[in-house]
């Protein structure tokens, strides 16, 4: 329909004052065209002012500071998308071309730990102490970090190769004093609280399978099917909601998780 109308104008001769044509297409969308002296038409599209560069930060605190400052896209309605447990995106609304700009990307810096990989005792002890929430900081939540540290820190190398293993738990001999030894069952599954999301929120706990073998060497295997990720996303959403009450109530910020 639009092509036919433009062809009619071209064939009928166009005055300079008629070279800008406003029309409504079949979808009810208003469109604008310019026709030059040779009869060629070009659609005039509205200028889209999108951010060319996304602001990258690493904390939820920094993200909140940006939103509260309200110095860009002043009073525009925006979306906070909790993309995953380590990433939150601040996005604008759809523009006339169907695009959506991303103003801020908040990406958590989390320590790396080799899950499902057998490690030496010293390596695992350092990993547990530096990458997992301590018993003292976990409050009333179950946390078996201290128990695992006790087992691997005192296990006798020659006994690990002869562990009692029923497929669920393992029996190992550990040193309980200067000269005495005790046989203990390594519990499975164990509950641990690794640092896996933004540090401003409560780290989700999850179950792991703890296994040992000769060397001695030990490994931790995830055993919750990734359910902790959903909990981390919920924790991030709740934290943002708690600190953006006014912006959410007035409709400026919508949180999607």
Tab-separated table of N, CA and C in Angstrom, residues 6 97 112 148 168 182 254:
chain	number	residue	atom	x	y	z
A	6	UNK	N	3.365	5.969	-2.873
A	6	UNK	CA	4.550	6.725	-3.257
A	6	UNK	C	4.698	6.764	-4.772
A	97	UNK	N	12.778	0.627	17.190
A	97	UNK	CA	13.297	-0.388	16.283
A	97	UNK	C	13.296	-1.778	16.911
A	112	UNK	N	37.882	-19.146	42.141
A	112	UNK	CA	37.777	-20.389	41.376
A	112	UNK	C	38.157	-21.577	42.262
A	148	UNK	N	35.362	-31.629	57.393
A	148	UNK	CA	36.207	-32.078	56.284
A	148	UNK	C	37.659	-31.669	56.517
A	168	UNK	N	28.488	-44.961	49.764
A	168	UNK	CA	27.882	-43.742	50.304
A	168	UNK	C	28.870	-43.019	51.200
A	182	UNK	N	42.178	-42.961	65.227
A	182	UNK	CA	40.746	-43.262	65.254
A	182	UNK	C	40.254	-43.530	63.847
A	254	UNK	N	12.002	-2.044	37.458
A	254	UNK	CA	11.315	-3.339	37.514
A	254	UNK	C	12.398	-4.421	37.555
